[in-house]
mmCIF file of C-alpha atoms in Angstrom:
data_model
loop_
_atom_site.group_PDB
_atom_site.id
_atom_site.type_symbol
_atom_site.label_atom_id
_atom_site.label_comp_id
_atom_site.label_asym_id
_atom_site.label_seq_id
_atom_site.Cartn_x
_atom_site.Cartn_y
_atom_site.Cartn_z
ATOM 1 C CA MET A 29 49.478 41.556 -40.073
ATOM 2 C CA ILE A 30 52.890 43.230 -39.778
ATOM 3 C CA GLN A 31 51.394 45.885 -37.503
ATOM 4 C CA LYS A 32 49.791 43.212 -35.318
ATOM 5 C CA MET A 33 53.120 41.397 -34.996
ATOM 6 C CA PHE A 34 54.789 44.657 -33.983
ATOM 7 C CA LEU A 35 52.142 45.252 -31.308
ATOM 8 C CA MET A 36 52.498 41.703 -29.969
ATOM 9 C CA ARG A 37 56.251 42.140 -29.686
ATOM 10 C CA LYS A 38 55.879 45.483 -27.910
ATOM 11 C CA LEU A 39 53.329 44.025 -25.508
ATOM 12 C CA THR A 40 55.622 41.253 -24.307
ATOM 13 C CA GLU A 41 59.195 42.384 -25.019
ATOM 14 C CA CYS A 42 60.006 43.759 -21.562
ATOM 15 C CA GLY A 43 57.825 41.155 -19.850
ATOM 16 C CA VAL A 44 55.884 43.637 -17.708
ATOM 17 C CA ILE A 45 52.589 45.358 -18.441
ATOM 18 C CA ALA A 46 52.076 48.282 -16.063
ATOM 19 C CA VAL A 47 48.461 48.438 -14.889
ATOM 20 C CA ILE A 48 47.422 52.061 -14.323
ATOM 21 C CA ARG A 49 44.245 52.010 -12.255
ATOM 22 C CA ARG A 50 42.472 55.040 -10.778
ATOM 23 C CA LEU A 51 45.463 57.349 -10.552
ATOM 24 C CA PRO A 52 44.850 61.110 -10.393
ATOM 25 C CA GLU A 53 44.417 62.085 -14.040
ATOM 26 C CA ALA A 54 46.833 65.005 -13.716
ATOM 27 C CA LEU A 55 49.687 62.689 -12.696
ATOM 28 C CA VAL A 56 49.270 59.869 -15.190
ATOM 29 C CA GLU A 57 51.525 61.279 -17.900
ATOM 30 C CA GLN A 58 54.387 61.864 -15.450
ATOM 31 C CA VAL A 59 53.999 58.360 -14.080
ATOM 32 C CA ALA A 60 53.921 56.925 -17.612
ATOM 33 C CA GLU A 61 57.086 58.748 -18.642
ATOM 34 C CA HIS A 62 58.984 57.320 -15.684
ATOM 35 C CA LEU A 63 57.643 53.807 -16.297
ATOM 36 C CA VAL A 64 58.855 53.976 -19.893
ATOM 37 C CA ALA A 65 62.195 55.447 -18.804
ATOM 38 C CA GLY A 66 62.514 52.403 -16.542
ATOM 39 C CA GLY A 67 62.074 50.057 -19.499
ATOM 40 C CA ILE A 68 58.330 49.341 -19.521
ATOM 41 C CA THR A 69 57.006 49.037 -23.084
ATOM 42 C CA ALA A 70 53.308 48.362 -22.407
ATOM 43 C CA LEU A 71 50.916 50.461 -20.324
ATOM 44 C CA GLU A 72 47.360 49.420 -19.490
ATOM 45 C CA VAL A 73 44.852 52.085 -18.427
ATOM 46 C CA THR A 74 41.812 50.500 -16.818
ATOM 47 C CA VAL A 75 38.538 51.897 -18.117
ATOM 48 C CA ASP A 76 37.239 52.410 -14.579
ATOM 49 C CA SER A 77 39.917 55.095 -14.075
ATOM 50 C CA PRO A 78 39.056 58.830 -14.093
ATOM 51 C CA GLY A 79 38.951 60.100 -17.681
ATOM 52 C CA ALA A 80 40.220 56.740 -18.917
ATOM 53 C CA PHE A 81 39.583 57.267 -22.622
ATOM 54 C CA SER A 82 41.087 60.747 -22.570
ATOM 55 C CA VAL A 83 44.127 59.381 -20.707
ATOM 56 C CA ILE A 84 44.550 56.583 -23.262
ATOM 57 C CA ARG A 85 44.433 59.122 -26.091
ATOM 58 C CA ARG A 86 47.019 61.413 -24.490
ATOM 59 C CA LEU A 87 49.395 58.587 -23.625
ATOM 60 C CA ALA A 88 49.107 56.976 -27.056
ATOM 61 C CA GLU A 89 49.954 60.289 -28.721
ATOM 62 C CA ARG A 90 52.747 61.107 -26.290
ATOM 63 C CA LEU A 91 54.508 57.759 -26.168
ATOM 64 C CA LYS A 92 54.059 56.744 -29.828
ATOM 65 C CA ASP A 93 56.753 54.195 -30.730
ATOM 66 C CA ARG A 94 58.321 54.172 -27.255
ATOM 67 C CA ALA A 95 55.542 52.084 -25.730
ATOM 68 C CA ILE A 96 52.088 50.826 -26.592
ATOM 69 C CA VAL A 97 49.008 51.794 -24.623
ATOM 70 C CA GLY A 98 45.984 49.615 -24.038
ATOM 71 C CA ALA A 99 42.782 49.464 -22.059
ATOM 72 C CA GLY A 100 42.084 47.203 -19.109
ATOM 73 C CA THR A 101 38.960 45.958 -17.340
ATOM 74 C CA VAL A 102 37.138 45.986 -20.688
ATOM 75 C CA LEU A 103 33.864 44.124 -20.178
ATOM 76 C CA ASP A 104 31.759 44.951 -23.246
ATOM 77 C CA ALA A 105 31.955 45.828 -26.930
ATOM 78 C CA GLU A 106 31.074 49.489 -26.405
ATOM 79 C CA SER A 107 33.940 50.050 -23.969
ATOM 80 C CA ALA A 108 36.210 48.154 -26.363
ATOM 81 C CA ARG A 109 35.244 50.379 -29.286
ATOM 82 C CA LEU A 110 35.644 53.584 -27.261
ATOM 83 C CA ALA A 111 39.086 52.442 -26.105
ATOM 84 C CA ILE A 112 40.206 51.630 -29.644
ATOM 85 C CA ASP A 113 38.844 54.960 -30.916
ATOM 86 C CA SER A 114 40.959 56.610 -28.202
ATOM 87 C CA GLY A 115 44.127 54.907 -29.410
ATOM 88 C CA ALA A 116 44.259 51.639 -27.426
ATOM 89 C CA ASP A 117 46.320 48.959 -29.172
ATOM 90 C CA PHE A 118 45.315 46.125 -26.854
ATOM 91 C CA LEU A 119 42.328 45.197 -24.720
ATOM 92 C CA LEU A 120 42.594 43.278 -21.467
ATOM 93 C CA SER A 121 39.669 41.897 -19.506
ATOM 94 C CA PRO A 122 39.482 40.170 -16.121
ATOM 95 C CA SER A 123 36.949 37.765 -17.639
ATOM 96 C CA LEU A 124 35.978 36.166 -20.951
ATOM 97 C CA HIS A 125 33.785 38.205 -23.338
ATOM 98 C CA ARG A 126 33.378 37.150 -26.952
ATOM 99 C CA ASP A 127 32.158 40.571 -28.114
ATOM 100 C CA VAL A 128 35.286 42.259 -26.715
ATOM 101 C CA ILE A 129 37.522 39.797 -28.561
ATOM 102 C CA GLN A 130 35.568 40.310 -31.784
ATOM 103 C CA THR A 131 35.817 44.095 -31.500
ATOM 104 C CA ALA A 132 39.580 43.935 -31.014
ATOM 105 C CA LEU A 133 40.003 41.646 -34.010
ATOM 106 C CA ARG A 134 37.743 43.782 -36.186
ATOM 107 C CA TYR A 135 40.103 46.724 -35.755
ATOM 108 C CA GLY A 136 43.386 44.816 -35.807
ATOM 109 C CA LYS A 137 44.081 45.197 -32.090
ATOM 110 C CA ILE A 138 45.265 42.652 -29.525
ATOM 111 C CA ALA A 139 42.647 40.785 -27.495
ATOM 112 C CA VAL A 140 43.677 39.495 -24.066
ATOM 113 C CA PRO A 141 40.655 38.074 -22.208
ATOM 114 C CA GLY A 142 40.806 36.931 -18.616
ATOM 115 C CA VAL A 143 40.635 33.168 -18.079
ATOM 116 C CA LEU A 144 41.453 30.625 -15.398
ATOM 117 C CA THR A 145 40.465 27.126 -16.455
ATOM 118 C CA PRO A 146 41.708 25.029 -19.389
ATOM 119 C CA THR A 147 38.225 25.203 -20.933
ATOM 120 C CA GLU A 148 38.229 28.999 -20.767
ATOM 121 C CA MET A 149 41.709 29.112 -22.299
ATOM 122 C CA ILE A 150 40.819 27.051 -25.331
ATOM 123 C CA THR A 151 37.464 28.820 -25.725
ATOM 124 C CA ALA A 152 39.245 32.187 -25.748
ATOM 125 C CA VAL A 153 41.611 31.028 -28.486
ATOM 126 C CA GLU A 154 38.769 29.543 -30.531
ATOM 127 C CA TRP A 155 37.045 32.943 -30.319
ATOM 128 C CA GLY A 156 40.206 34.632 -31.636
ATOM 129 C CA ALA A 157 42.130 35.777 -28.559
ATOM 130 C CA ASP A 158 45.798 36.588 -29.204
ATOM 131 C CA LEU A 159 46.922 35.870 -25.633
ATOM 132 C CA VAL A 160 45.100 35.082 -22.406
ATOM 133 C CA LYS A 161 45.294 36.741 -19.020
ATOM 134 C CA ILE A 162 45.413 34.296 -16.094
ATOM 135 C CA PHE A 163 43.546 36.005 -13.273
ATOM 136 C CA PRO A 164 43.837 36.017 -10.316
ATOM 137 C CA ALA A 165 47.375 34.643 -10.637
ATOM 138 C CA SER A 166 48.460 34.947 -7.007
ATOM 139 C CA ALA A 167 45.598 32.737 -5.810
ATOM 140 C CA PHE A 168 47.056 29.763 -7.697
ATOM 141 C CA GLY A 169 50.754 30.589 -8.006
ATOM 142 C CA ALA A 170 53.435 29.982 -10.594
ATOM 143 C CA GLN A 171 53.057 26.209 -10.506
ATOM 144 C CA TYR A 172 49.553 26.589 -11.895
ATOM 145 C CA ILE A 173 50.985 28.472 -14.875
ATOM 146 C CA ARG A 174 53.491 25.673 -15.460
ATOM 147 C CA ASP A 175 50.756 23.045 -15.213
ATOM 148 C CA ILE A 176 48.263 24.811 -17.470
ATOM 149 C CA LYS A 177 50.932 25.536 -20.091
ATOM 150 C CA ALA A 178 51.741 21.831 -20.383
ATOM 151 C CA PRO A 179 48.710 20.964 -22.570
ATOM 152 C CA PHE A 180 48.630 24.427 -24.156
ATOM 153 C CA PRO A 181 52.240 25.422 -24.910
ATOM 154 C CA HIS A 182 51.032 27.377 -27.952
ATOM 155 C CA ILE A 183 48.832 29.771 -25.936
ATOM 156 C CA PRO A 184 50.735 32.804 -24.571
ATOM 157 C CA VAL A 185 49.664 33.622 -21.016
ATOM 158 C CA ILE A 186 49.893 36.798 -18.957
ATOM 159 C CA PRO A 187 49.443 36.156 -15.216
ATOM 160 C CA THR A 188 47.999 39.174 -13.417
ATOM 161 C CA GLY A 189 47.022 39.872 -9.829
ATOM 162 C CA GLY A 190 49.401 39.807 -6.883
ATOM 163 C CA ILE A 191 52.613 39.796 -8.943
ATOM 164 C CA HIS A 192 55.552 41.411 -7.124
ATOM 165 C CA LEU A 193 59.349 41.381 -7.192
ATOM 166 C CA GLY A 194 59.434 38.373 -4.900
ATOM 167 C CA ASN A 195 57.416 36.047 -7.149
ATOM 168 C CA LEU A 196 57.905 37.608 -10.595
ATOM 169 C CA ALA A 197 60.779 35.370 -11.678
ATOM 170 C CA SER A 198 58.860 32.204 -10.840
ATOM 171 C CA PHE A 199 55.972 33.201 -13.131
ATOM 172 C CA ILE A 200 58.321 34.001 -16.021
ATOM 173 C CA GLN A 201 60.227 30.742 -15.530
ATOM 174 C CA ALA A 202 56.903 28.888 -15.479
ATOM 175 C CA GLY A 203 56.264 30.048 -19.036
ATOM 176 C CA ALA A 204 54.489 33.411 -18.796
ATOM 177 C CA ALA A 205 54.935 35.611 -21.878
ATOM 178 C CA ALA A 206 54.641 38.653 -19.611
ATOM 179 C CA VAL A 207 52.953 39.660 -16.366
ATOM 180 C CA GLY A 208 50.540 42.410 -15.432
ATOM 181 C CA VAL A 209 51.578 44.460 -12.399
ATOM 182 C CA GLY A 210 49.589 47.215 -10.730
ATOM 183 C CA GLY A 211 49.921 48.480 -7.187
ATOM 184 C CA ASN A 212 53.209 46.739 -6.438
ATOM 185 C CA LEU A 213 54.830 48.690 -9.276
ATOM 186 C CA LEU A 214 52.888 51.944 -9.107
ATOM 187 C CA ASP A 215 53.692 52.764 -5.492
ATOM 188 C CA ARG A 216 50.849 55.026 -4.304
ATOM 189 C CA ARG A 217 52.877 56.820 -1.677
ATOM 190 C CA ALA A 218 55.668 57.592 -4.137
ATOM 191 C CA ILE A 219 53.144 58.971 -6.620
ATOM 192 C CA GLU A 220 51.334 61.056 -4.010
ATOM 193 C CA THR A 221 54.613 62.602 -2.807
ATOM 194 C CA GLY A 222 55.922 63.175 -6.324
ATOM 195 C CA ASP A 223 58.739 60.647 -5.961
ATOM 196 C CA PHE A 224 58.573 59.584 -9.600
ATOM 197 C CA ALA A 225 62.216 58.519 -9.512
ATOM 198 C CA LYS A 226 61.106 55.654 -7.274
ATOM 199 C CA ILE A 227 58.564 54.557 -9.887
ATOM 200 C CA GLU A 228 61.287 54.569 -12.537
ATOM 201 C CA ALA A 229 63.626 52.600 -10.276
ATOM 202 C CA LEU A 230 60.908 50.037 -9.539
ATOM 203 C CA ALA A 231 60.165 49.676 -13.245
ATOM 204 C CA ARG A 232 63.827 49.040 -13.927
ATOM 205 C CA GLN A 233 63.921 46.401 -11.169
ATOM 206 C CA TYR A 234 60.933 44.555 -12.622
ATOM 207 C CA VAL A 235 62.378 44.582 -16.129
ATOM 208 C CA THR A 236 65.752 43.355 -14.847
ATOM 209 C CA VAL A 237 64.161 40.456 -12.970
ATOM 210 C CA VAL A 238 62.315 39.426 -16.140
ATOM 211 C CA GLN A 239 65.504 39.573 -18.203
ATOM 212 C CA GLN A 240 67.344 37.437 -15.672
ATOM 213 C CA ALA A 241 64.483 34.939 -15.422
ATOM 214 C CA ARG A 242 64.374 34.585 -19.203
ATOM 215 C CA GLY A 243 68.071 33.827 -19.134
#
């Protein structure tokens, strides 16, 4: 239980989960180091990325107590188990899968299924989800988060999809425990040209906006 509480705190403390999707495998560790240097404490490696399970293992070993590493786009129990065996401390899905939640709980990891409707939210919690991922967040906006949190203030939500520096604060102020950010944080051009300092600077900007929005 203490370990689970530690993981939950790490997942949400900076307010930003960096979504690492389909980056060149050789560059992932450099990118991760600069994200962490910028204040990011949670990194999600999507399982549709090249060598995803190997990447999760290397990052989990390298970052240790500096940040937690999880798996994203987890759609079935087998992928969930492989991710956990590789060192993933949390599992995120774009959709709702009971077997993924059960696998996470079986091994003491954090389950974050993707939901959208109130019915999906409460179903996820009844199945044992620790938090829920609201996806796609940008299609409905921050007001939707505020509205859906009204009847469910006890359910932590992580909006993901289309979050950027311009709308980040509004999602946090609407009640999001954290947000998932992919391409708007992991600038492809900066990565391709080796401008990792830009990635670190962007990470720092995102974390600062969250801190300010939390007051």
